[in-house]
Short mmCIF file of C-alpha atoms in Angstrom, two decimals:
data_model
loop_
_atom_site.label_atom_id
_atom_site.label_comp_id
_atom_site.label_asym_id
_atom_site.label_seq_id
_atom_site.Cartn_x
_atom_site.Cartn_y
_atom_site.Cartn_z
CA MET A 1 -157.03 78.18 -9.55
CA SER A 2 -153.67 78.07 -11.28
CA THR A 3 -151.01 80.69 -10.93
CA THR A 4 -148.63 81.49 -13.72
CA THR A 5 -145.29 83.04 -12.90
CA THR A 6 -143.88 85.34 -15.50
CA PRO A 7 -140.17 86.06 -15.49
CA ALA A 8 -139.20 89.57 -14.79
CA ALA A 9 -138.39 91.77 -17.67
CA GLY A 10 -134.74 91.78 -18.67
CA ARG A 11 -133.98 88.48 -16.93
CA SER A 12 -133.91 85.05 -18.49
CA VAL A 13 -134.24 81.69 -16.84
CA PRO A 14 -131.14 79.54 -17.39
CA ASP A 15 -131.64 76.28 -19.15
CA LEU A 16 -129.61 73.73 -17.11
CA GLY A 17 -130.17 71.01 -19.70
CA SER A 18 -128.89 72.95 -22.67
CA PRO A 19 -125.29 72.71 -23.83
CA GLY A 20 -124.76 76.35 -23.33
CA GLY A 21 -125.80 76.20 -19.67
CA PRO A 22 -123.44 76.72 -16.76
CA ALA A 23 -120.96 73.91 -15.92
CA ALA A 24 -121.61 71.64 -12.99
CA ALA A 25 -119.76 72.31 -9.75
CA PRO A 26 -116.33 70.52 -9.61
CA ARG A 27 -115.98 67.41 -7.46
CA VAL A 28 -114.03 67.80 -4.32
CA VAL A 29 -111.03 65.37 -4.33
CA ARG A 30 -109.94 64.28 -0.91
CA GLN A 31 -106.16 64.52 -0.43
CA ARG A 32 -104.37 61.39 0.66
CA ARG A 33 -103.10 61.41 4.17
CA ARG A 34 -99.34 61.41 4.46
CA ARG A 35 -97.80 58.67 6.54
CA PRO A 36 -94.58 59.97 8.10
CA GLY A 37 -93.65 56.53 9.45
CA LEU A 38 -93.79 54.87 6.03
CA ILE A 39 -91.75 57.67 4.47
CA ALA A 40 -89.12 57.38 7.16
CA LEU A 41 -88.91 53.61 6.68
CA SER A 42 -88.43 54.02 2.90
CA VAL A 43 -85.66 56.54 3.43
CA ALA A 44 -83.96 54.22 5.92
CA LEU A 45 -84.09 51.27 3.48
CA ILE A 46 -82.63 53.34 0.66
CA ALA A 47 -79.84 54.57 2.92
CA ALA A 48 -79.09 51.03 4.10
CA GLY A 49 -78.90 49.78 0.51
CA GLY A 50 -76.51 52.55 -0.44
CA LEU A 51 -74.32 51.84 2.58
CA SER A 52 -74.19 48.12 1.77
CA GLY A 53 -73.17 48.87 -1.80
CA ALA A 54 -70.46 51.24 -0.62
CA LEU A 55 -69.10 48.67 1.82
CA LEU A 56 -69.10 45.97 -0.87
CA PHE A 57 -67.28 48.25 -3.30
CA THR A 58 -64.73 49.16 -0.67
CA ALA A 59 -64.14 45.50 0.26
CA SER A 60 -63.76 44.46 -3.37
CA GLY A 61 -61.22 47.23 -3.88
CA GLN A 62 -58.92 45.99 -1.10
CA ARG A 63 -55.92 44.35 -2.73
CA SER A 64 -53.19 42.20 -1.25
CA ALA A 65 -49.53 41.94 -2.26
CA VAL A 66 -49.02 38.21 -2.93
CA LEU A 67 -46.68 35.93 -4.87
CA VAL A 68 -47.43 34.40 -8.27
CA VAL A 69 -45.42 31.91 -10.32
CA ALA A 70 -43.28 33.74 -12.89
CA ARG A 71 -42.25 30.65 -14.86
CA ASP A 72 -42.98 26.93 -14.90
CA VAL A 73 -41.38 24.94 -12.08
CA PRO A 74 -41.52 21.11 -12.32
CA VAL A 75 -42.49 19.11 -9.30
CA GLY A 76 -39.55 18.48 -6.96
CA ALA A 77 -37.40 21.26 -8.40
CA ALA A 78 -35.92 23.90 -6.12
CA ILE A 79 -37.65 27.27 -6.34
CA ASP A 80 -35.39 30.11 -7.49
CA ASP A 81 -35.84 33.83 -6.85
CA ALA A 82 -36.68 34.36 -10.53
CA ASP A 83 -39.46 31.75 -10.33
CA LEU A 84 -41.65 34.07 -8.21
CA ALA A 85 -43.05 37.54 -8.87
CA PRO A 86 -45.16 39.99 -6.83
CA ALA A 87 -48.75 40.78 -7.74
CA SER A 88 -51.51 42.96 -6.30
CA LEU A 89 -54.80 41.07 -6.26
CA ALA A 90 -58.23 41.38 -4.65
CA LEU A 91 -58.71 37.99 -3.02
CA ASP A 92 -61.52 36.29 -1.18
CA PRO A 93 -60.58 35.64 2.47
CA ALA A 94 -60.98 31.90 1.82
CA VAL A 95 -58.14 31.93 -0.73
CA LYS A 96 -54.80 30.88 0.76
CA ALA A 97 -51.95 32.89 -0.74
CA VAL A 98 -48.33 33.61 0.11
CA PRO A 99 -47.62 37.28 0.95
CA VAL A 100 -44.79 39.01 -0.85
CA ALA A 101 -43.03 39.49 2.49
CA ARG A 102 -42.48 35.70 2.67
CA LYS A 103 -40.67 35.43 -0.68
CA SER A 104 -37.27 34.86 0.92
CA GLY A 105 -38.71 31.88 2.79
CA MET A 106 -40.06 30.35 -0.44
CA VAL A 107 -36.74 30.53 -2.29
CA GLY A 108 -34.87 27.27 -1.85
CA GLN A 109 -38.02 25.27 -1.13
CA ARG A 110 -39.12 22.57 -3.54
CA ALA A 111 -42.25 22.47 -5.64
CA ALA A 112 -44.64 19.91 -4.15
CA VAL A 113 -46.69 20.07 -7.37
CA ALA A 114 -45.98 21.32 -10.87
CA LEU A 115 -46.13 25.13 -10.74
CA LYS A 116 -47.45 26.91 -13.84
CA ALA A 117 -46.48 30.44 -14.86
CA GLY A 118 -49.11 33.02 -13.93
CA ALA A 119 -50.71 30.90 -11.19
CA LEU A 120 -51.18 32.11 -7.64
CA LEU A 121 -48.74 30.50 -5.21
CA SER A 122 -50.28 28.85 -2.18
CA PRO A 123 -48.47 27.53 0.92
CA GLY A 124 -49.43 23.91 0.18
CA GLN A 125 -47.61 23.96 -3.17
CA VAL A 126 -44.12 24.09 -1.66
CA THR A 127 -42.24 21.67 0.56
CA SER A 128 -38.89 21.46 2.30
CA VAL A 129 -38.68 17.67 1.85
CA SER A 130 -35.86 16.57 -0.45
CA LEU A 131 -36.45 14.04 -3.21
CA VAL A 132 -33.38 12.13 -2.02
CA LYS A 133 -34.31 10.11 1.06
CA ALA A 134 -32.01 8.73 3.71
CA GLY A 135 -30.15 5.67 2.48
CA GLU A 136 -30.32 6.70 -1.20
CA GLN A 137 -27.69 7.76 -3.71
CA VAL A 138 -27.98 10.02 -6.75
CA VAL A 139 -26.73 8.52 -10.01
CA GLY A 140 -26.52 10.43 -13.27
CA VAL A 141 -27.91 8.43 -16.18
CA ALA A 142 -26.89 9.62 -19.67
CA LEU A 143 -29.57 8.68 -22.15
CA LYS A 144 -29.99 9.07 -25.90
CA PRO A 145 -33.39 10.17 -27.25
CA SER A 146 -34.12 6.53 -28.19
CA GLN A 147 -33.55 5.51 -24.56
CA LEU A 148 -36.14 7.94 -23.20
CA PRO A 149 -39.92 8.13 -23.52
CA ALA A 150 -41.31 10.98 -25.58
CA SER A 151 -43.23 12.20 -22.53
CA ARG A 152 -41.53 14.92 -20.52
CA ILE A 153 -39.54 13.65 -17.53
CA ALA A 154 -39.83 15.85 -14.43
CA PRO A 155 -38.34 15.72 -10.94
CA GLY A 156 -40.38 13.64 -8.54
CA GLN A 157 -41.54 11.14 -11.15
CA LYS A 158 -41.17 7.44 -10.47
CA VAL A 159 -39.26 5.62 -13.22
CA LEU A 160 -37.65 2.28 -13.95
CA ILE A 161 -34.06 1.96 -15.10
CA VAL A 162 -33.95 -1.01 -17.49
CA SER A 163 -30.72 -2.88 -18.22
CA THR A 164 -30.54 -3.60 -21.95
CA PRO A 165 -28.04 -6.26 -23.22
CA ASP A 166 -25.50 -5.00 -25.69
CA ALA A 167 -25.14 -6.39 -29.21
CA ASN A 168 -22.28 -8.78 -28.32
CA GLN A 169 -24.24 -10.37 -25.47
CA ALA A 170 -27.30 -10.79 -27.69
CA ALA A 171 -25.23 -12.45 -30.42
CA THR A 172 -23.53 -14.79 -27.95
CA ALA A 173 -26.86 -15.84 -26.45
CA GLY A 174 -28.29 -16.49 -29.93
CA LYS A 175 -25.40 -18.74 -30.97
CA ALA A 176 -25.66 -20.74 -27.78
CA GLY A 177 -29.39 -21.20 -28.30
CA GLU A 178 -30.16 -19.44 -25.07
CA THR A 179 -33.32 -17.48 -24.57
CA PRO A 180 -32.63 -14.13 -23.00
CA GLY A 181 -34.50 -13.64 -19.76
CA ALA A 182 -36.54 -10.67 -18.68
CA PRO A 183 -34.47 -7.48 -18.46
CA LYS A 184 -33.48 -6.29 -15.03
CA THR A 185 -35.23 -3.18 -13.76
CA LEU A 186 -34.41 -0.82 -10.94
CA PRO A 187 -37.02 1.54 -9.45
CA ALA A 188 -35.79 5.12 -9.14
CA THR A 189 -37.00 8.66 -8.51
CA VAL A 190 -36.09 11.48 -10.85
CA VAL A 191 -34.20 14.23 -9.02
CA ALA A 192 -33.18 16.51 -11.88
CA VAL A 193 -33.26 16.59 -15.68
CA GLY A 194 -30.49 18.23 -17.67
CA ALA A 195 -30.75 20.00 -21.00
CA PRO A 196 -30.24 17.91 -24.15
CA ALA A 197 -26.76 18.12 -25.65
CA PRO A 198 -26.87 20.24 -28.85
CA ALA A 199 -25.04 17.75 -31.07
CA THR A 200 -26.22 14.36 -29.79
CA GLY A 201 -29.43 15.10 -27.89
CA VAL A 202 -28.13 13.10 -24.94
CA VAL A 203 -29.89 13.99 -21.70
CA VAL A 204 -28.47 13.37 -18.24
CA VAL A 205 -31.14 12.41 -15.75
CA ASP A 206 -30.22 12.34 -12.06
CA VAL A 207 -32.08 9.56 -10.26
CA ALA A 208 -32.21 8.54 -6.61
CA VAL A 209 -31.77 4.80 -5.97
CA PRO A 210 -31.00 2.72 -2.87
CA ALA A 211 -27.37 3.09 -1.85
CA THR A 212 -26.83 -0.64 -2.32
CA ASP A 213 -27.77 -0.35 -6.02
CA GLY A 214 -25.93 2.90 -6.78
CA PRO A 215 -22.50 1.46 -7.77
CA ALA A 216 -23.96 -1.27 -9.98
CA LEU A 217 -26.19 1.25 -11.77
CA ALA A 218 -23.27 3.61 -12.33
CA ALA A 219 -21.23 0.77 -13.86
CA ARG A 220 -24.13 -0.18 -16.10
CA VAL A 221 -24.65 3.41 -17.22
CA ALA A 222 -20.98 3.56 -18.27
CA THR A 223 -21.65 0.86 -20.87
CA GLY A 224 -24.65 2.74 -22.27
CA ALA A 225 -26.80 -0.40 -22.00
CA VAL A 226 -29.66 1.18 -20.07
CA ALA A 227 -33.00 2.74 -20.83
CA LEU A 228 -35.51 4.71 -18.79
CA ILE A 229 -39.24 4.05 -18.73
CA LEU A 230 -42.04 5.58 -16.69
CA ALA A 231 -43.17 3.48 -13.76
CA PRO A 232 -46.87 2.49 -13.53
CA GLN A 233 -48.92 5.04 -11.66
CA ASP A 234 -50.75 4.16 -8.49
CA GLY A 235 -54.03 2.45 -9.23
CA SER A 236 -53.06 1.45 -12.76
#
């Protein structure tokens, strides 16, 4: 025997499958568990990174008062007060520089290498050793532009002083049928180079030679029968 259930009057049975039916119950989303230890570690790393950056910025901002070259100084030349200037630079600890406080000790020293304007001065670039050694004499050699190489002559360079026969000696040797021998040369070290004379262009070059050769070279220079050439470099 079947039983039929009739809905009560005034009430309707909801149709769960129809679009107009009630919405399904929302899903319950489980909240993620907070991990205090991980958060603390992240904060610590961020703080450490900021501190490192601050320390690096502070270190890079530390500047030192050091000496720089104000104008070119050739090798072997004495350093003058005007050759050096102060500068404030941020330097790596590995860089060797001369503090401004030591400027008075640098004046009067000689350039061990060619110093270029604007370059940082380091202790190894200066020396107290003179270009004139014991047992040597300084002779001034006056030279015309044709008796000098076109290359710049600087103190400390090794040169050869060549004795050139004058015109009368060459003519006499030619008439006698003699063959002139190899010219005599004298090794020397450049000590100083003067400025060219305005009218003639003659340059006086001070050279250091053995004391035994000094008088003979001076006598030869007086005749004007000399020339200066650059000596071969080591290894050439």
